[in-house]
């Protein structure tokens, strides 16, 4: 199956796949970082389940224009949501698409967790599922200290992520792109959070706290480490996710 490409707001490049049967359901994948946002297997999985699937690149990363972390990445996801109804074009065929009444479901993992959670307040978003999301940037990571990670990303990924360190340093304030700071404004009814207790990259403790504050659904696994988005395809987990999505 060929992965298609489009652009939103003149800057945000996104891979996408149409559903394999007519549908207005949309799955937007909010990926983690650093790393190449490439997940054909997961996109195909959702397409077969009857979703339009989008894997956007945050502004200032990879093929997208702009400056990384100049604005909150969740705003990039909102711009994609807004573009579903105004229309988008498949660059290869030139075909234009519009989804008249999209039912949007957000799937976030790690760094992409805040994007999905913070964008959940948009009225078109029905439900959100996140694996090992970053809930509080001020909670230290054992494997990836924030100051070290920022320098590593710039050195190891070159133009894959384009940002001045002043942008990166906004994360450490706890006021920028930080779900715990917005807990009082977020409806936990939309959220299903999945985390493992032995995750050394992103601590599970802020996720537990956030779930209590927002009354979100939480699946706390005893083991699994830093679980990626592929867990959504696990047959047992998908059964739980599907129930949450009410589809």
mmCIF file of C-alpha atoms in Angstrom:
data_model
loop_
_atom_site.group_PDB
_atom_site.id
_atom_site.type_symbol
_atom_site.label_atom_id
_atom_site.label_comp_id
_atom_site.label_asym_id
_atom_site.label_seq_id
_atom_site.Cartn_x
_atom_site.Cartn_y
_atom_site.Cartn_z
ATOM 1 C CA UNK A 1 0.000 0.000 0.000
ATOM 2 C CA UNK A 2 1.463 3.340 -1.084
ATOM 3 C CA UNK A 3 1.698 5.996 1.622
ATOM 4 C CA UNK A 4 0.435 9.346 0.301
ATOM 5 C CA UNK A 5 1.608 12.853 1.171
ATOM 6 C CA UNK A 6 -0.061 16.207 1.680
ATOM 7 C CA UNK A 7 0.472 19.584 3.385
ATOM 8 C CA UNK A 8 -1.549 21.611 5.893
ATOM 9 C CA UNK A 9 -1.304 25.364 6.584
ATOM 10 C CA UNK A 10 1.434 25.686 3.965
ATOM 11 C CA UNK A 11 4.048 24.156 6.296
ATOM 12 C CA UNK A 12 2.967 20.879 7.888
ATOM 13 C CA UNK A 13 3.826 17.880 5.731
ATOM 14 C CA UNK A 14 1.828 14.766 6.558
ATOM 15 C CA UNK A 15 1.780 11.233 5.290
ATOM 16 C CA UNK A 16 -1.711 9.826 4.997
ATOM 17 C CA UNK A 17 -3.790 6.857 3.944
ATOM 18 C CA UNK A 18 -7.500 6.800 3.104
ATOM 19 C CA UNK A 19 -9.727 4.196 4.766
ATOM 20 C CA UNK A 20 -10.189 0.886 2.983
ATOM 21 C CA UNK A 21 -13.937 1.371 3.293
ATOM 22 C CA UNK A 22 -15.951 4.629 3.223
ATOM 23 C CA UNK A 23 -15.677 6.396 6.573
ATOM 24 C CA UNK A 24 -15.472 9.803 8.251
ATOM 25 C CA UNK A 25 -13.311 8.492 11.090
ATOM 26 C CA UNK A 26 -9.845 10.012 11.285
ATOM 27 C CA UNK A 27 -6.810 8.752 13.219
ATOM 28 C CA UNK A 28 -4.029 11.304 13.689
ATOM 29 C CA UNK A 29 -0.760 9.833 14.937
ATOM 30 C CA UNK A 30 1.221 12.150 17.201
ATOM 31 C CA UNK A 31 4.670 10.599 17.109
ATOM 32 C CA UNK A 32 7.536 10.805 19.565
ATOM 33 C CA UNK A 33 10.999 12.268 19.055
ATOM 34 C CA UNK A 34 13.823 12.167 18.260
ATOM 35 C CA UNK A 35 13.564 9.692 15.464
ATOM 36 C CA UNK A 36 12.172 9.408 11.965
ATOM 37 C CA UNK A 37 8.338 9.578 11.966
ATOM 38 C CA UNK A 38 7.783 6.462 9.898
ATOM 39 C CA UNK A 39 5.189 3.850 10.764
ATOM 40 C CA UNK A 40 3.673 2.256 7.671
ATOM 41 C CA UNK A 41 2.552 -0.775 9.663
ATOM 42 C CA UNK A 42 0.493 1.293 12.113
ATOM 43 C CA UNK A 43 -0.948 3.476 9.355
ATOM 44 C CA UNK A 44 -2.012 0.402 7.408
ATOM 45 C CA UNK A 45 -3.556 -1.073 10.562
ATOM 46 C CA UNK A 46 -5.793 1.958 11.085
ATOM 47 C CA UNK A 47 -6.643 2.209 7.385
ATOM 48 C CA UNK A 48 -7.876 -1.384 7.456
ATOM 49 C CA UNK A 49 -9.969 -0.535 10.532
ATOM 50 C CA UNK A 50 -11.807 2.128 8.531
ATOM 51 C CA UNK A 51 -9.880 5.283 9.427
ATOM 52 C CA UNK A 52 -8.367 8.059 7.403
ATOM 53 C CA UNK A 53 -4.849 8.043 8.879
ATOM 54 C CA UNK A 54 -2.465 10.991 9.137
ATOM 55 C CA UNK A 55 1.125 11.080 10.372
ATOM 56 C CA UNK A 56 2.109 14.769 10.400
ATOM 57 C CA UNK A 57 5.588 16.163 10.981
ATOM 58 C CA UNK A 58 5.663 18.905 13.601
ATOM 59 C CA UNK A 59 6.692 22.331 12.349
ATOM 60 C CA UNK A 60 10.453 22.639 12.149
ATOM 61 C CA UNK A 61 11.002 18.877 11.941
ATOM 62 C CA UNK A 62 11.852 16.717 8.978
ATOM 63 C CA UNK A 63 9.998 17.779 5.822
ATOM 64 C CA UNK A 64 7.799 20.429 7.449
ATOM 65 C CA UNK A 65 8.592 24.126 7.353
ATOM 66 C CA UNK A 66 8.859 26.462 10.287
ATOM 67 C CA UNK A 67 10.836 26.317 13.515
ATOM 68 C CA UNK A 68 10.587 23.418 15.949
ATOM 69 C CA UNK A 69 9.029 24.365 19.307
ATOM 70 C CA UNK A 70 8.508 27.987 18.314
ATOM 71 C CA UNK A 71 4.895 27.181 19.107
ATOM 72 C CA UNK A 72 3.395 24.227 20.934
ATOM 73 C CA UNK A 73 3.336 21.093 18.714
ATOM 74 C CA UNK A 74 -0.282 20.501 19.703
ATOM 75 C CA UNK A 75 -1.139 23.567 17.604
ATOM 76 C CA UNK A 76 0.261 21.713 14.577
ATOM 77 C CA UNK A 77 -2.150 18.867 15.292
ATOM 78 C CA UNK A 78 -5.042 21.337 15.580
ATOM 79 C CA UNK A 79 -4.064 22.815 12.207
ATOM 80 C CA UNK A 80 -4.248 19.342 10.681
ATOM 81 C CA UNK A 81 -7.695 18.843 12.233
ATOM 82 C CA UNK A 82 -8.907 22.144 10.759
ATOM 83 C CA UNK A 83 -7.553 21.169 7.348
ATOM 84 C CA UNK A 84 -9.621 18.004 7.151
ATOM 85 C CA UNK A 85 -12.765 19.946 6.266
ATOM 86 C CA UNK A 86 -11.193 22.751 4.252
ATOM 87 C CA UNK A 87 -9.466 20.205 2.023
ATOM 88 C CA UNK A 88 -6.079 18.662 1.312
ATOM 89 C CA UNK A 89 -4.347 17.351 -1.807
ATOM 90 C CA UNK A 90 -2.533 14.125 -2.534
ATOM 91 C CA UNK A 91 0.700 15.413 -4.055
ATOM 92 C CA UNK A 92 1.312 12.325 -6.204
ATOM 93 C CA UNK A 93 -2.048 12.087 -7.999
ATOM 94 C CA UNK A 94 -3.149 15.689 -7.556
ATOM 95 C CA UNK A 95 -6.478 14.487 -6.190
ATOM 96 C CA UNK A 96 -8.160 16.756 -3.666
ATOM 97 C CA UNK A 97 -9.948 15.427 -0.596
ATOM 98 C CA UNK A 98 -12.367 16.822 1.981
ATOM 99 C CA UNK A 99 -13.796 15.047 5.001
ATOM 100 C CA UNK A 100 -17.141 16.765 5.623
ATOM 101 C CA UNK A 101 -17.940 15.584 9.131
ATOM 102 C CA UNK A 102 -14.710 14.129 10.520
ATOM 103 C CA UNK A 103 -14.716 12.138 13.742
ATOM 104 C CA UNK A 104 -11.190 12.672 15.008
ATOM 105 C CA UNK A 105 -9.265 10.248 17.215
ATOM 106 C CA UNK A 106 -5.775 11.152 18.395
ATOM 107 C CA UNK A 107 -3.074 8.596 19.164
ATOM 108 C CA UNK A 108 0.048 9.879 20.912
ATOM 109 C CA UNK A 109 3.221 8.298 22.201
ATOM 110 C CA UNK A 110 6.035 9.717 24.352
ATOM 111 C CA UNK A 111 6.827 13.267 23.103
ATOM 112 C CA UNK A 112 3.648 13.144 21.016
ATOM 113 C CA UNK A 113 1.527 12.439 24.083
ATOM 114 C CA UNK A 114 1.288 16.127 25.050
ATOM 115 C CA UNK A 115 0.286 17.009 21.477
ATOM 116 C CA UNK A 116 -2.616 14.556 21.605
ATOM 117 C CA UNK A 117 -3.660 15.471 25.160
ATOM 118 C CA UNK A 118 -3.505 19.252 24.671
ATOM 119 C CA UNK A 119 -5.356 19.043 21.334
ATOM 120 C CA UNK A 120 -8.081 16.905 22.918
ATOM 121 C CA UNK A 121 -10.131 19.986 23.794
ATOM 122 C CA UNK A 122 -10.857 20.656 20.109
ATOM 123 C CA UNK A 123 -14.572 19.941 19.502
ATOM 124 C CA UNK A 124 -13.893 17.596 16.570
ATOM 125 C CA UNK A 125 -11.754 15.313 18.773
ATOM 126 C CA UNK A 126 -13.837 12.455 20.131
ATOM 127 C CA UNK A 127 -11.248 10.364 21.987
ATOM 128 C CA UNK A 128 -7.516 10.193 22.668
ATOM 129 C CA UNK A 129 -5.213 7.255 23.415
ATOM 130 C CA UNK A 130 -1.604 7.735 24.556
ATOM 131 C CA UNK A 131 1.228 5.346 25.331
ATOM 132 C CA UNK A 132 3.888 6.490 27.822
ATOM 133 C CA UNK A 133 3.100 10.196 27.318
ATOM 134 C CA UNK A 134 5.240 12.974 28.718
ATOM 135 C CA UNK A 135 2.933 14.549 31.291
ATOM 136 C CA UNK A 136 5.331 16.848 33.106
ATOM 137 C CA UNK A 137 8.550 18.115 31.554
ATOM 138 C CA UNK A 138 9.732 19.120 35.018
ATOM 139 C CA UNK A 139 9.715 15.487 36.142
ATOM 140 C CA UNK A 140 13.265 14.222 35.475
ATOM 141 C CA UNK A 141 13.973 11.362 33.088
ATOM 142 C CA UNK A 142 16.501 8.735 34.157
ATOM 143 C CA UNK A 143 17.553 7.913 30.612
ATOM 144 C CA UNK A 144 17.029 11.228 28.799
ATOM 145 C CA UNK A 145 17.734 14.340 30.949
ATOM 146 C CA UNK A 146 16.129 17.309 29.215
ATOM 147 C CA UNK A 147 19.248 19.476 28.819
ATOM 148 C CA UNK A 148 21.300 16.568 27.464
ATOM 149 C CA UNK A 149 18.512 15.479 25.106
ATOM 150 C CA UNK A 150 18.213 18.928 23.528
ATOM 151 C CA UNK A 151 21.923 19.096 22.723
ATOM 152 C CA UNK A 152 21.870 15.516 21.453
ATOM 153 C CA UNK A 153 18.956 16.171 19.085
ATOM 154 C CA UNK A 154 20.680 19.170 17.521
ATOM 155 C CA UNK A 155 23.989 17.349 17.087
ATOM 156 C CA UNK A 156 22.761 13.883 16.138
ATOM 157 C CA UNK A 157 19.784 14.763 13.917
ATOM 158 C CA UNK A 158 21.095 17.856 12.142
ATOM 159 C CA UNK A 159 18.398 19.472 10.007
ATOM 160 C CA UNK A 160 15.872 16.829 11.086
ATOM 161 C CA UNK A 161 14.958 19.204 13.922
ATOM 162 C CA UNK A 162 15.603 22.903 13.377
ATOM 163 C CA UNK A 163 15.439 25.042 16.493
ATOM 164 C CA UNK A 164 17.446 27.446 18.659
ATOM 165 C CA UNK A 165 18.076 26.268 22.215
ATOM 166 C CA UNK A 166 15.814 29.035 23.549
ATOM 167 C CA UNK A 167 12.895 27.097 22.058
ATOM 168 C CA UNK A 168 13.996 23.842 23.647
ATOM 169 C CA UNK A 169 14.529 25.508 27.010
ATOM 170 C CA UNK A 170 10.851 26.504 27.121
ATOM 171 C CA UNK A 171 10.081 22.868 27.981
ATOM 172 C CA UNK A 172 11.921 23.114 31.293
ATOM 173 C CA UNK A 173 9.705 25.999 32.469
ATOM 174 C CA UNK A 174 6.769 23.626 32.889
ATOM 175 C CA UNK A 175 4.458 26.197 31.296
ATOM 176 C CA UNK A 176 4.980 25.222 27.652
ATOM 177 C CA UNK A 177 3.618 22.078 25.967
ATOM 178 C CA UNK A 178 3.036 20.567 29.413
ATOM 179 C CA UNK A 179 -0.194 18.627 30.130
ATOM 180 C CA UNK A 180 0.069 18.743 33.926
ATOM 181 C CA UNK A 181 -0.053 22.548 33.785
ATOM 182 C CA UNK A 182 -3.377 22.343 31.919
ATOM 183 C CA UNK A 183 -4.946 19.533 33.935
ATOM 184 C CA UNK A 184 -7.834 21.695 35.130
ATOM 185 C CA UNK A 185 -8.772 22.492 31.507
ATOM 186 C CA UNK A 186 -8.676 18.947 30.120
ATOM 187 C CA UNK A 187 -11.580 16.509 30.046
ATOM 188 C CA UNK A 188 -10.386 13.093 31.135
ATOM 189 C CA UNK A 189 -13.515 11.526 29.638
ATOM 190 C CA UNK A 190 -11.774 11.580 26.266
ATOM 191 C CA UNK A 191 -8.472 10.117 27.478
ATOM 192 C CA UNK A 192 -7.068 6.614 27.763
ATOM 193 C CA UNK A 193 -3.491 6.598 29.060
ATOM 194 C CA UNK A 194 -1.176 3.572 28.932
ATOM 195 C CA UNK A 195 2.091 3.463 30.873
ATOM 196 C CA UNK A 196 4.530 0.886 32.230
ATOM 197 C CA UNK A 197 5.963 1.103 35.740
ATOM 198 C CA UNK A 198 9.453 0.212 34.517
ATOM 199 C CA UNK A 199 9.602 3.021 31.937
ATOM 200 C CA UNK A 200 12.951 4.729 32.564
ATOM 201 C CA UNK A 201 12.619 7.236 29.700
ATOM 202 C CA UNK A 202 9.332 8.827 30.831
ATOM 203 C CA UNK A 203 8.269 8.302 34.446
ATOM 204 C CA UNK A 204 4.845 6.762 35.020
ATOM 205 C CA UNK A 205 4.228 8.718 38.243
ATOM 206 C CA UNK A 206 3.134 11.999 36.593
ATOM 207 C CA UNK A 207 0.755 9.966 34.421
ATOM 208 C CA UNK A 208 -0.867 8.464 37.512
ATOM 209 C CA UNK A 209 -1.201 11.928 39.075
ATOM 210 C CA UNK A 210 -2.619 13.416 35.881
ATOM 211 C CA UNK A 211 -5.134 10.579 35.478
ATOM 212 C CA UNK A 212 -6.437 11.256 38.991
ATOM 213 C CA UNK A 213 -6.649 15.011 38.439
ATOM 214 C CA UNK A 214 -8.535 14.668 35.153
ATOM 215 C CA UNK A 215 -10.419 11.430 35.864
ATOM 216 C CA UNK A 216 -8.816 9.824 32.799
ATOM 217 C CA UNK A 217 -8.808 6.101 32.143
ATOM 218 C CA UNK A 218 -5.422 4.594 32.981
ATOM 219 C CA UNK A 219 -3.840 1.264 32.137
ATOM 220 C CA UNK A 220 -0.757 0.821 34.309
ATOM 221 C CA UNK A 221 1.366 -2.113 33.193
ATOM 222 C CA UNK A 222 3.916 -3.739 35.533
ATOM 223 C CA UNK A 223 6.470 -4.136 32.741
ATOM 224 C CA UNK A 224 7.087 -3.050 29.173
ATOM 225 C CA UNK A 225 9.599 -0.223 29.404
ATOM 226 C CA UNK A 226 9.075 2.807 27.185
ATOM 227 C CA UNK A 227 6.163 1.453 25.186
ATOM 228 C CA UNK A 228 5.737 2.786 21.667
ATOM 229 C CA UNK A 229 2.661 3.278 19.521
ATOM 230 C CA UNK A 230 2.746 -0.269 18.160
ATOM 231 C CA UNK A 231 1.026 -1.404 21.349
ATOM 232 C CA UNK A 232 -2.204 -0.076 19.838
ATOM 233 C CA UNK A 233 -2.044 -2.982 17.369
ATOM 234 C CA UNK A 234 -1.726 -5.659 20.039
ATOM 235 C CA UNK A 235 -4.969 -7.696 19.761
ATOM 236 C CA UNK A 236 -5.709 -7.613 23.487
ATOM 237 C CA UNK A 237 -4.887 -3.906 23.803
ATOM 238 C CA UNK A 238 -6.818 -3.017 20.644
ATOM 239 C CA UNK A 239 -9.902 -4.605 22.170
ATOM 240 C CA UNK A 240 -9.572 -2.212 25.125
ATOM 241 C CA UNK A 241 -8.764 0.761 22.888
ATOM 242 C CA UNK A 242 -11.733 0.023 20.634
ATOM 243 C CA UNK A 243 -14.032 -0.037 23.649
ATOM 244 C CA UNK A 244 -12.695 3.353 24.750
ATOM 245 C CA UNK A 245 -13.223 4.786 21.255
ATOM 246 C CA UNK A 246 -16.790 3.432 21.229
ATOM 247 C CA UNK A 247 -16.512 2.173 17.671
#
